[in-house]
XYZ file of C-alpha atoms in Angstrom:
743
model
C 8.049 -13.736 30.668
C 9.547 -11.383 28.110
C 11.358 -13.796 25.908
C 10.412 -17.527 25.223
C 12.330 -20.539 24.469
C 10.559 -22.093 21.295
C 9.739 -25.515 20.550
C 11.401 -26.791 17.372
C 9.568 -26.497 13.701
C 8.385 -29.494 11.764
C 9.430 -30.223 8.372
C 6.821 -28.701 5.861
C 6.897 -30.920 2.642
C 3.222 -30.635 0.630
C 3.893 -31.556 -3.027
C 0.445 -32.037 -5.211
C -0.206 -32.732 -8.400
C -2.691 -29.779 -9.885
C -5.173 -31.817 -10.965
C -5.777 -33.868 -7.188
C -5.429 -30.685 -5.311
C -8.183 -29.469 -3.020
C -7.060 -26.835 -0.098
C -7.894 -28.023 3.289
C -11.266 -27.333 4.579
C -11.426 -24.076 7.343
C -11.436 -25.304 10.566
C -12.084 -22.224 12.869
C -8.835 -22.013 14.188
C -6.740 -18.451 15.282
C -10.040 -17.406 16.965
C -12.830 -18.306 14.204
C -14.350 -21.095 16.261
C -17.549 -19.262 17.588
C -18.052 -17.703 13.854
C -17.663 -21.102 11.775
C -19.784 -23.220 14.177
C -22.582 -20.870 13.443
C -22.050 -20.993 9.841
C -21.825 -24.456 9.070
C -25.095 -24.480 10.683
C -26.429 -21.940 8.333
C -24.961 -23.291 5.778
C -26.223 -26.934 6.422
C -29.743 -25.310 5.972
C -29.168 -23.876 2.651
C -30.160 -25.175 -0.612
C -27.609 -26.405 -3.373
C -28.424 -22.861 -5.197
C -28.223 -20.857 -2.301
C -25.006 -21.919 -1.602
C -23.814 -21.070 -5.280
C -25.617 -17.877 -5.122
C -22.555 -16.660 -2.403
C -20.126 -17.861 -5.162
C -20.525 -15.469 -7.675
C -21.685 -11.825 -8.202
C -22.555 -10.394 -11.461
C -25.027 -7.151 -11.824
C -26.991 -7.705 -8.107
C -26.151 -5.312 -5.767
C -25.886 -8.271 -2.464
C -24.137 -11.195 -3.354
C -25.761 -14.739 -1.581
C -28.807 -13.464 0.363
C -30.840 -15.841 2.165
C -33.470 -14.119 3.474
C -35.632 -17.299 4.831
C -32.436 -18.316 7.057
C -31.879 -14.429 8.082
C -28.391 -14.409 5.804
C -28.437 -11.015 4.364
C -25.536 -11.903 1.849
C -22.557 -9.008 1.500
C -22.152 -5.831 -0.518
C -18.988 -4.836 -1.975
C -17.515 -2.007 -2.036
C -14.101 -0.758 -4.285
C -11.680 1.941 -3.447
C -8.274 2.325 -0.915
C -8.804 5.818 -0.938
C -12.315 5.773 0.288
C -15.499 4.246 -1.095
C -15.433 4.035 -4.994
C -18.213 6.013 -7.021
C -20.871 6.717 -4.311
C -21.909 10.027 -3.160
C -21.414 11.673 -0.118
C -18.520 9.919 1.230
C -14.659 11.412 1.813
C -11.536 11.377 -0.729
C -9.181 10.365 1.680
C -4.963 10.445 1.371
C -3.795 7.895 -0.909
C -2.631 4.585 1.008
C 1.147 5.646 0.091
C 0.989 8.892 1.605
C -0.413 6.447 4.957
C 3.060 5.049 4.214
C 4.911 7.888 4.068
C 3.730 9.102 7.674
C 5.394 6.234 8.996
C 2.531 6.599 11.840
C 1.053 3.766 12.951
C -1.832 5.702 14.780
C -2.306 7.981 12.208
C -2.691 4.341 9.702
C -5.120 3.297 11.874
C -7.082 6.488 12.232
C -7.185 6.718 8.128
C -8.794 2.993 8.035
C -11.125 3.450 11.284
C -12.736 6.180 8.975
C -13.118 4.432 6.041
C -14.241 1.872 7.776
C -16.985 4.022 9.515
C -17.952 5.628 6.252
C -18.419 1.957 4.735
C -20.879 1.108 7.686
C -22.817 4.390 7.236
C -23.257 3.149 3.973
C -24.466 -0.715 4.583
C -21.401 -1.999 3.053
C -20.232 -4.937 4.022
C -17.170 -5.937 2.342
C -14.575 -2.547 1.843
C -11.652 -3.370 -0.883
C -8.228 -2.785 1.040
C -5.642 -2.924 2.008
C -3.442 -2.900 -0.802
C 0.015 -4.326 -0.297
C 1.893 -5.333 -3.140
C 5.335 -3.819 -3.178
C 6.599 -0.917 -5.359
C 8.838 -3.494 -7.201
C 9.582 -0.987 -10.272
C 9.571 2.463 -9.957
C 6.845 3.456 -12.310
C 4.200 1.031 -11.169
C 0.963 2.538 -11.915
C -1.035 1.434 -8.745
C 1.749 1.928 -6.598
C -0.252 4.678 -4.975
C -2.547 2.270 -3.727
C -0.039 0.329 -2.192
C 2.377 0.997 0.940
C 5.867 1.520 -0.360
C 9.207 -0.437 -1.530
C 9.808 -2.078 2.142
C 7.518 -5.800 3.153
C 7.923 -4.343 6.749
C 6.243 -1.227 6.351
C 3.681 -2.385 4.189
C 3.369 -5.137 6.395
C 2.616 -2.392 9.770
C 0.427 -0.811 7.109
C -1.387 -3.553 6.560
C -2.348 -4.670 9.717
C -3.340 -1.330 10.844
C -5.430 -1.061 8.164
C -7.288 -4.761 8.670
C -7.633 -3.456 12.884
C -9.029 -0.107 11.576
C -11.624 -1.105 9.424
C -13.058 -4.189 10.892
C -13.209 -2.357 14.282
C -15.995 -1.045 12.554
C -17.401 -4.291 11.980
C -16.637 -3.780 8.057
C -14.736 -6.422 6.019
C -11.211 -5.851 5.107
C -10.230 -7.507 1.857
C -6.373 -7.741 1.215
C -5.130 -7.734 -2.443
C -4.000 -7.968 -4.518
C -2.890 -11.633 -4.205
C -0.089 -12.243 -5.659
C 2.881 -10.618 -6.873
C 0.750 -7.848 -9.048
C 3.625 -5.500 -8.814
C 3.217 -4.144 -12.339
C 0.099 -2.676 -14.675
C 1.340 -3.588 -18.130
C 0.071 -6.484 -19.534
C -1.055 -7.581 -15.779
C -3.672 -10.311 -17.602
C -1.172 -12.534 -19.262
C 2.035 -11.460 -17.281
C 3.423 -14.602 -15.924
C 6.107 -13.953 -12.936
C 9.028 -16.028 -12.070
C 9.550 -15.839 -8.164
C 12.037 -18.148 -5.763
C 10.663 -19.493 -2.542
C 12.831 -17.538 -0.471
C 12.063 -14.222 -2.330
C 8.268 -14.723 -2.143
C 8.297 -15.183 1.611
C 10.814 -12.838 2.736
C 9.331 -9.890 0.380
C 5.688 -10.527 -1.163
C 3.969 -12.581 1.286
C 5.241 -10.634 3.909
C 2.407 -7.991 4.326
C -0.126 -9.965 3.426
C 0.806 -12.634 6.453
C 0.324 -9.578 8.819
C -2.872 -8.504 7.237
C -4.157 -12.539 7.964
C -1.748 -12.197 11.375
C -3.960 -9.341 11.939
C -7.407 -10.633 11.390
C -8.374 -10.088 7.792
C -11.484 -11.819 6.346
C -11.210 -11.570 2.824
C -8.529 -11.210 -0.172
C -8.696 -10.974 -3.776
C -6.516 -13.126 -6.112
C -4.431 -11.090 -8.808
C -4.872 -11.168 -12.693
C -1.274 -12.270 -13.034
C 0.459 -15.699 -12.877
C 3.206 -16.734 -10.621
C 5.953 -19.308 -12.043
C 3.333 -20.500 -14.807
C -0.095 -20.566 -12.995
C -2.959 -18.412 -12.708
C -2.706 -16.267 -9.328
C -7.015 -17.196 -9.362
C -5.897 -21.126 -9.639
C -2.709 -21.263 -8.259
C -2.236 -24.206 -5.773
C 0.925 -23.037 -4.432
C 0.134 -19.273 -3.674
C -3.814 -20.018 -2.909
C -3.417 -23.347 -1.231
C 0.020 -23.760 -0.062
C 1.201 -20.308 1.041
C -2.044 -18.810 2.165
C -4.004 -21.646 3.074
C -1.668 -24.321 4.441
C 1.536 -22.146 5.516
C -0.776 -18.992 6.928
C -4.220 -20.826 8.267
C -6.095 -18.197 6.366
C -9.433 -19.116 7.378
C -11.474 -16.338 5.307
C -12.646 -15.845 2.176
C -11.026 -15.512 -1.447
C -12.587 -13.210 -4.253
C -11.544 -13.286 -7.595
C -10.662 -9.753 -9.215
C -13.199 -8.641 -12.036
C -12.747 -10.842 -15.103
C -9.724 -13.175 -13.433
C -11.086 -16.411 -13.503
C -9.951 -17.814 -16.638
C -12.550 -19.836 -19.311
C -12.367 -23.610 -18.786
C -10.251 -23.424 -15.213
C -13.057 -22.504 -13.221
C -12.849 -25.641 -11.394
C -9.333 -25.540 -10.661
C -9.744 -21.718 -9.177
C -12.438 -23.554 -7.204
C -10.313 -26.255 -5.480
C -7.331 -23.832 -5.331
C -8.904 -21.588 -3.342
C -10.800 -19.122 -4.556
C -14.597 -18.657 -3.145
C -16.700 -16.099 -5.011
C -16.266 -14.433 -8.304
C -17.057 -11.015 -9.251
C -17.338 -10.265 -12.814
C -17.409 -13.046 -15.990
C -14.838 -15.453 -17.126
C -11.748 -14.096 -18.802
C -9.949 -15.608 -22.138
C -6.451 -16.229 -21.286
C -3.586 -14.222 -22.399
C -5.724 -11.577 -23.080
C -6.327 -7.973 -21.355
C -9.237 -6.262 -23.775
C -11.417 -9.081 -23.910
C -14.210 -10.184 -21.051
C -16.279 -13.450 -21.871
C -19.774 -13.357 -20.895
C -20.129 -16.099 -18.899
C -20.315 -16.597 -15.020
C -17.592 -18.846 -13.911
C -19.440 -19.197 -10.699
C -22.737 -19.331 -9.195
C -25.924 -21.509 -10.327
C -25.868 -23.137 -13.825
C -22.363 -22.050 -14.302
C -18.613 -24.211 -15.048
C -18.662 -24.526 -11.019
C -22.123 -25.989 -10.863
C -21.338 -28.365 -13.657
C -17.656 -29.299 -12.140
C -19.844 -30.084 -8.591
C -21.824 -32.365 -10.961
C -19.142 -34.469 -12.551
C -17.279 -34.585 -9.472
C -14.157 -32.509 -10.741
C -14.683 -30.037 -7.874
C -16.322 -31.994 -4.436
C -19.293 -30.684 -2.808
C -17.558 -30.684 0.139
C -15.359 -27.601 -1.091
C -18.600 -25.958 -2.315
C -19.559 -26.057 1.389
C -16.072 -24.944 2.767
C -16.646 -21.733 0.137
C -20.065 -20.875 1.375
C -18.622 -21.430 5.244
C -15.696 -19.050 4.854
C -18.115 -16.286 3.307
C -20.791 -16.753 5.833
C -18.266 -17.269 8.830
C -16.930 -13.879 7.949
C -19.911 -12.248 8.117
C -20.655 -13.584 11.456
C -17.010 -13.228 12.689
C -17.469 -9.149 12.094
C -20.834 -9.203 13.865
C -22.810 -8.380 10.605
C -25.673 -10.659 11.690
C -26.599 -8.217 14.631
C -27.993 -5.174 13.862
C -25.907 -3.984 10.464
C -27.265 -0.948 8.727
C -29.199 -1.703 5.673
C -27.531 -0.819 2.154
C -28.077 2.685 1.196
C -25.371 3.790 -1.236
C -26.702 7.622 -1.005
C -26.349 7.906 2.642
C -24.511 10.859 3.639
C -21.182 9.675 5.781
C -19.461 13.036 5.507
C -17.975 14.373 8.898
C -16.176 17.481 10.069
C -13.785 15.122 11.770
C -12.712 13.165 8.839
C -12.306 16.330 7.070
C -10.067 17.213 9.739
C -8.153 14.030 9.906
C -7.461 14.072 5.947
C -5.883 17.668 6.112
C -3.958 16.221 9.360
C -2.384 13.120 7.655
C -1.879 15.097 4.454
C 0.257 17.060 6.274
C 1.907 14.444 8.057
C 2.622 12.693 5.069
C 4.130 15.623 2.928
C 7.963 14.744 2.853
C 10.322 17.841 3.245
C 13.410 17.043 1.137
C 15.485 19.843 0.533
C 15.678 23.105 2.905
C 18.345 25.505 1.876
C 18.756 28.278 4.401
C 15.708 27.665 6.149
C 13.542 28.807 3.173
C 10.832 26.717 4.652
C 8.463 27.634 6.602
C 7.277 30.761 4.688
C 7.752 34.032 7.235
C 6.808 37.542 7.025
C 5.309 36.612 3.273
C 4.555 39.856 1.463
C 4.597 38.800 -2.559
C 4.036 34.622 -3.572
C 4.023 33.943 -7.080
C 2.467 30.445 -7.812
C 3.091 28.262 -11.070
C 1.960 25.074 -12.503
C -1.721 23.347 -13.141
C -1.283 21.119 -10.228
C -1.572 24.132 -8.230
C -5.109 24.726 -9.539
C -8.553 22.734 -10.293
C -8.541 20.823 -13.740
C -10.024 23.375 -16.329
C -11.470 20.484 -18.111
C -13.503 18.993 -15.289
C -11.898 16.386 -13.361
C -13.145 14.788 -11.103
C -16.075 13.552 -13.036
C -19.906 13.745 -11.702
C -19.756 10.334 -12.795
C -16.736 8.569 -11.100
C -13.548 7.554 -11.981
C -11.797 7.234 -15.054
C -8.371 5.190 -16.109
C -7.612 8.653 -19.171
C -3.847 9.350 -19.556
C -5.095 13.236 -19.509
C -8.030 13.521 -17.344
C -7.449 14.892 -13.950
C -4.723 17.440 -14.953
C -5.235 19.729 -11.765
C -4.470 19.289 -8.448
C -3.601 15.866 -7.022
C -5.856 14.376 -4.707
C -5.208 10.641 -5.221
C -4.394 8.119 -8.429
C -7.109 6.993 -10.790
C -8.732 3.712 -11.690
C -11.078 1.336 -9.672
C -9.469 2.927 -6.490
C -10.517 6.384 -6.752
C -13.081 8.076 -3.918
C -15.447 10.598 -6.117
C -14.321 13.880 -4.139
C -16.917 15.708 -2.441
C -15.008 18.798 -2.601
C -11.453 19.734 -3.424
C -9.136 22.632 -1.718
C -6.669 23.162 -4.039
C -2.984 24.623 -3.332
C -3.967 28.023 -5.070
C -7.550 28.143 -2.975
C -5.563 27.323 0.419
C -2.867 29.761 -0.225
C -5.696 32.595 -1.202
C -6.917 32.000 2.283
C -3.631 32.945 3.813
C -3.130 35.689 2.148
C -6.402 37.066 3.212
C -5.527 36.423 6.738
C -2.048 37.832 6.658
C -2.743 40.791 3.985
C -0.186 39.456 1.363
C -0.354 39.175 -1.899
C -0.764 36.149 -4.032
C -0.390 35.563 -7.829
C -0.723 32.331 -10.065
C 0.091 31.172 -13.228
C -1.251 27.685 -14.061
C -0.163 27.055 -17.933
C 2.650 24.239 -17.875
C 3.768 24.559 -21.441
C 4.299 28.231 -22.043
C 7.744 28.307 -20.392
C 8.938 32.058 -21.951
C 5.496 33.529 -20.347
C 6.596 31.595 -16.794
C 10.110 32.642 -16.939
C 9.149 36.132 -17.499
C 6.400 36.109 -14.233
C 9.278 34.444 -12.481
C 11.656 37.293 -13.389
C 8.863 39.799 -11.948
C 8.782 37.864 -8.603
C 12.522 38.173 -8.218
C 12.191 41.348 -8.771
C 9.970 41.802 -5.638
C 12.190 39.481 -3.504
C 8.991 36.774 -3.709
C 9.147 33.144 -3.339
C 7.852 31.478 -6.750
C 6.236 27.734 -5.443
C 5.961 25.505 -8.553
C 3.227 22.940 -8.127
C 3.828 19.984 -10.825
C 2.646 16.476 -10.067
C 2.727 12.491 -11.533
C -0.167 11.224 -13.623
C -1.125 7.608 -12.363
C -3.870 5.028 -12.756
C -4.935 1.886 -12.387
C -4.515 -0.265 -16.186
C -1.084 1.117 -17.252
C 2.370 1.930 -15.353
C 3.965 5.736 -15.948
C 6.111 5.284 -19.363
C 8.802 8.014 -17.449
C 9.583 9.415 -14.501
C 9.377 12.648 -15.297
C 6.745 14.999 -14.547
C 3.827 15.066 -15.870
C 2.715 17.564 -18.824
C 6.149 19.366 -19.420
C 6.101 19.730 -15.299
C 10.462 19.094 -15.243
C 10.334 22.336 -17.769
C 8.264 24.235 -15.684
C 10.366 23.798 -12.644
C 13.497 24.904 -14.893
C 11.951 27.605 -16.566
C 10.764 29.106 -13.182
C 14.169 28.360 -11.287
C 15.774 30.109 -14.290
C 14.931 33.621 -13.173
C 13.759 33.126 -9.763
C 16.431 33.140 -6.873
C 13.673 31.812 -4.728
C 11.877 28.190 -6.053
C 10.422 26.116 -3.892
C 9.292 22.930 -5.837
C 6.037 21.316 -4.814
C 6.084 17.618 -6.417
C 3.158 16.125 -5.807
C 4.338 11.911 -6.806
C 2.718 8.281 -6.736
C 6.283 6.794 -6.861
C 10.064 7.646 -7.264
C 10.405 10.804 -9.837
C 13.265 11.714 -11.650
C 15.170 15.105 -9.919
C 18.073 15.242 -11.914
C 17.669 17.911 -13.876
C 16.824 20.202 -11.442
C 17.239 19.288 -7.695
C 20.648 20.756 -7.465
C 19.737 23.856 -9.360
C 21.343 27.355 -7.465
C 17.762 28.895 -7.250
C 15.436 25.984 -5.979
C 15.813 26.120 -2.022
C 13.182 23.664 -1.281
C 11.581 20.429 -2.384
C 8.309 18.984 -1.283
C 6.386 16.239 -1.996
C 2.767 15.854 -0.703
C 1.868 12.886 -2.455
C -2.046 12.687 -2.737
C -3.285 14.395 -0.559
C -7.416 14.000 -1.063
C -9.941 16.546 -0.594
C -7.847 18.602 1.842
C -5.154 18.316 -0.108
C -4.804 22.435 -0.612
C -4.946 22.916 3.341
C -2.631 20.360 4.373
C 0.221 21.900 1.890
C -0.349 25.196 3.275
C 0.326 23.882 7.074
C 3.520 22.611 6.006
C 4.549 25.732 3.972
C 3.509 28.134 6.792
C 5.233 25.902 9.823
C 1.716 25.176 11.030
C 2.694 21.285 11.201
C 6.401 20.331 11.580
C 7.044 18.103 8.668
C 8.005 14.704 9.945
C 7.128 12.142 6.957
C 9.555 9.763 5.251
C 10.334 8.282 1.655
C 8.628 4.753 1.305
C 10.616 4.310 -1.844
C 14.142 5.446 -2.915
C 14.193 8.297 -5.299
C 16.992 7.631 -7.465
C 19.172 9.576 -10.457
C 18.124 7.351 -13.383
C 16.312 4.804 -14.265
C 18.936 2.480 -14.514
C 19.957 2.861 -10.905
C 16.720 0.483 -10.087
C 16.809 -2.913 -10.570
C 14.028 -3.832 -12.586
C 11.551 -1.520 -14.616
C 7.857 -2.203 -15.760
C 8.007 -3.034 -19.828
C 5.250 -0.558 -20.787
C 5.159 -2.157 -24.495
C 3.544 -5.128 -23.504
C 0.704 -5.881 -25.842
C -1.563 -9.087 -25.815
C -0.133 -11.869 -27.286
C -3.042 -13.982 -27.173
C -0.888 -17.536 -27.262
C 1.501 -17.296 -24.177
C 2.142 -15.490 -20.735
C 5.276 -12.922 -21.204
C 7.769 -14.083 -17.989
C 8.594 -11.204 -15.665
C 11.598 -12.563 -14.057
C 12.194 -11.595 -10.286
C 15.756 -12.317 -10.870
C 16.902 -9.358 -8.387
C 15.518 -11.519 -5.998
C 15.819 -9.900 -2.304
C 17.344 -6.620 -3.614
C 14.830 -4.523 -4.515
C 15.081 -0.488 -3.860
C 17.192 0.433 -1.155
C 18.388 -3.006 -0.702
C 19.522 -3.200 -4.277
C 21.105 0.603 -4.198
C 22.915 -0.664 -1.338
C 24.299 -3.808 -2.173
C 25.450 -2.072 -5.424
C 26.812 0.983 -3.616
C 24.603 3.503 -5.963
C 24.181 6.484 -4.531
C 20.422 7.702 -4.389
C 19.009 11.489 -4.960
C 16.944 10.929 -1.701
C 16.804 7.474 0.285
C 13.980 5.229 1.386
C 13.335 6.440 4.951
C 14.718 10.017 4.268
C 12.860 13.102 5.159
C 13.530 16.797 6.873
C 12.140 18.941 9.672
C 12.034 22.528 10.882
C 14.153 20.736 14.062
C 17.179 18.773 14.645
C 16.985 15.554 16.802
C 19.846 13.699 17.987
C 20.377 10.252 18.789
C 22.072 8.409 21.844
C 22.228 5.392 24.538
C 21.497 2.258 22.181
C 21.006 -0.643 23.930
C 20.663 -4.313 22.311
C 19.137 -6.801 24.635
C 18.823 -9.999 22.613
C 17.370 -13.494 24.235
C 19.683 -15.170 26.707
C 17.850 -18.441 26.235
C 19.160 -21.523 24.039
C 17.089 -21.604 21.042
C 15.250 -23.966 18.669
C 16.229 -22.888 15.032
C 13.493 -23.366 12.997
C 9.650 -22.671 13.157
C 6.940 -23.368 10.860
C 4.924 -20.633 8.903
C 1.498 -21.142 10.724
C 3.226 -20.860 14.219
C 2.212 -18.055 16.510
C 5.561 -18.611 17.859
C 7.073 -16.091 14.599
C 5.591 -13.061 16.611
C 7.842 -14.035 19.821
C 9.759 -10.850 20.784
C 13.617 -12.434 20.804
C 15.081 -8.839 21.386
C 14.990 -5.499 22.799
C 16.377 -2.417 21.311
C 16.681 0.784 22.921
C 17.437 4.232 22.092
C 16.809 7.866 23.835
C 15.886 10.350 21.107
C 16.243 14.060 21.845
C 15.082 17.262 20.371
C 18.161 19.471 19.721
C 16.302 22.349 17.721
C 14.084 24.624 18.044
C 10.857 23.760 17.244
C 8.582 21.243 18.534
C 8.492 18.371 16.070
C 8.203 14.466 15.276
C 11.134 12.203 14.778
C 10.771 8.866 12.750
C 13.669 6.678 14.222
C 14.080 3.424 12.130
C 15.764 0.343 12.916
C 17.455 -1.762 10.410
C 18.965 -5.393 10.612
C 21.712 -6.646 8.978
C 21.382 -10.621 9.019
C 24.330 -12.886 9.411
C 22.443 -15.447 6.939
C 23.821 -16.118 3.413
C 22.907 -14.013 0.565
C 21.136 -11.278 2.759
C 20.560 -7.828 2.173
C 23.186 -5.329 3.774
C 20.019 -4.106 5.793
C 16.479 -4.573 5.987
C 13.841 -2.530 7.929
C 12.699 -3.814 10.993
C 11.398 -1.315 13.013
C 10.226 2.414 13.192
C 8.344 4.792 15.402
C 6.624 8.449 15.303
C 7.891 10.097 18.541
C 6.419 13.797 19.182
C 9.025 15.936 21.163
C 9.112 19.352 22.374
C 12.158 21.158 21.727
C 14.918 20.445 24.409
C 12.573 17.096 25.277
C 14.266 13.685 25.365
C 12.556 10.147 25.300
C 13.435 6.472 25.201
C 12.455 4.655 21.751
C 11.670 0.684 22.275
C 11.686 -1.811 20.035
C 10.678 -5.531 20.068
C 12.095 -7.854 17.366
C 10.084 -10.779 16.812
C 11.150 -14.257 16.027
C 10.289 -13.752 12.032
C 11.792 -10.036 12.353
C 14.965 -11.988 12.881
C 14.551 -15.291 10.729
C 14.877 -16.003 7.214
C 12.924 -18.627 4.925
C 14.795 -21.698 4.651
C 13.775 -23.327 1.466
C 14.947 -26.570 2.721
C 12.434 -26.976 5.600
C 9.855 -24.825 3.875
C 10.079 -22.782 7.395
C 11.694 -19.899 9.083
C 15.125 -20.188 10.618
C 16.861 -18.492 13.153
C 20.937 -18.078 11.358
C 23.921 -18.608 13.374
C 26.347 -15.585 13.508
C 26.481 -11.893 14.651
C 23.433 -9.964 13.631
C 24.099 -5.942 13.228
C 21.850 -3.513 14.199
C 21.497 -0.002 13.078
C 19.043 2.930 14.252
C 19.112 6.173 12.103
C 16.956 8.962 10.688
C 16.865 7.139 6.825
C 18.134 3.841 5.348
C 21.377 5.875 4.771
C 21.364 8.045 7.955
C 22.753 5.617 10.493
C 23.038 7.265 13.930
C 23.722 4.427 16.092
C 24.821 0.893 15.709
C 25.207 -2.383 17.219
C 25.968 -6.194 17.344
C 23.979 -9.405 18.874
C 23.709 -12.723 18.108
C 21.755 -15.735 19.663
C 22.294 -19.348 21.438
C 20.870 -22.012 19.522
C 20.144 -25.879 19.849
């Protein structure tokens, strides 16, 4: 049967004293039984030192290998845009682009390709998905994640886990938890209430666990006064007890605090990369291994602060993950220089780049370009960085590095580019094909000359393309929402003299459009995000209509920074004596939820994106379960994923060209203090002109529930749900209502 009546939940109340808490040992449930049986047999044959070796990585390429038992140990690789720092691997579109596609199939294929390349090099653990939320618009690392909505991030996380692990490579979800800003990340303390934590920030991690992710990485920051890597509430209660996580937890580099190593192990951290860190400091790393032989952990085991059973559990979780992914069976040997590049992956990167390019404005059908004779291109983002980025040696954190075409953000997620197709290169190839003329001027700082050349273009009735971008990186948040390197001034200089100006704004998050969005000469705006190595080809596919744009904003673009509920404090510096508190006082109301609650008009709302065709919506049907349902369910229950309602709607391509629509379903809950609406469904629907299709959404118990702090579980509320289906969070095309009969 489609709909099920669920059993009542038991009350979950698990208080713990910090000094006494030890996470429950993994029990092999949720499909892990066979892997745990094998792992326990192997770990039982390990010596004390061999078990400790599984828990610490310093400089050795492989962690914890026990050749005499056939255990190969694990090799870790960073990089949410591909494999970090290794040659002959692809630089994929950034994760935020995947979110912008609103396409589960593309998200899966991107992840599967990353997993395929990782396996080809013999990598055991590929870091990703990153599922922190874009709480603050300036978030420097937002490009690594999936936007501002927990449902969207959770759906993307599920596809990433399944895609990577389909290749036998371990996915690693990060950064657990509340690493929503980079400024002061080593010493910030997030103050978050229980309901907000569960309905927003735990939500996408829960989806990753449900999808079968085998590893997690704890973050640098503290939550409610306790560091993420030794937090009994977040690691112990939330992740291991409530979500029944069976895999292993790894620290981020330097995220184990000195003198708290034993507490980290007891709270649920199983293995470490890097050294112990001083508290409240993001610049000094102490040169001591927290785990492994001759470590603080080994001493804690000797004096009984950490029980021997916890070490057994740590090693078992790690080895079970190795078995779970079949890495004991003919897994490739590590070869970091193996060439895993392929034509198929090049084409996938180009496809995703186009399908994640968001069309924000298109006056008078400026795009797609037709019958082009002359094209004038402005802005340094249209061409290569003349100062030599990407660097042959790998990634950079420098604020003024990488001033050319935007393939993706910087930091530890950066993948070395095997090549980079710039927009200007791709436009020249198109000009050669069309026998047209293309002109380029890339200096972002000479606005007088920009205006002069724009006037020359206008005299020829030419289109002017202005390509600007953000600079974003791990390690710091953006200081503001303006375009980097005088990009906004470049836009205005060109638009002042060219009547047909198309803005290409390669963004890594929300950006300020106030000074130029309504300029009469700016006829079109595109946001391609970070398109990886094929960025230029993807953009040209959209500009010339080879691909009809379908992407949607995974965040809200406001008119001013003050429109957002929270901003990053980029002035934070190491205080060295205490945490710097970040109060998540907005609660459930981030991004579009805040804009809706306070009736703030955005420049472009969450879920917004235009097409070269039009779509109509009709025949909304809402079918809730008619069974008598128990209201409450515990957080570890698989019943949370039972379908309790079906919503269907018909979509018709009413325009003149084939295209893809992204109909989105939002719910308004009758639960007290709930947002006006929250995303609870989306589909990518390709339709030929004149074609119609019916879209079906299955709403689960968790989709419909709120986190009940009294029972510490999920509760179906009494009252009437509002059901909205539309083309964005503000463009609602059909609405309905439903309610449930509760026992």
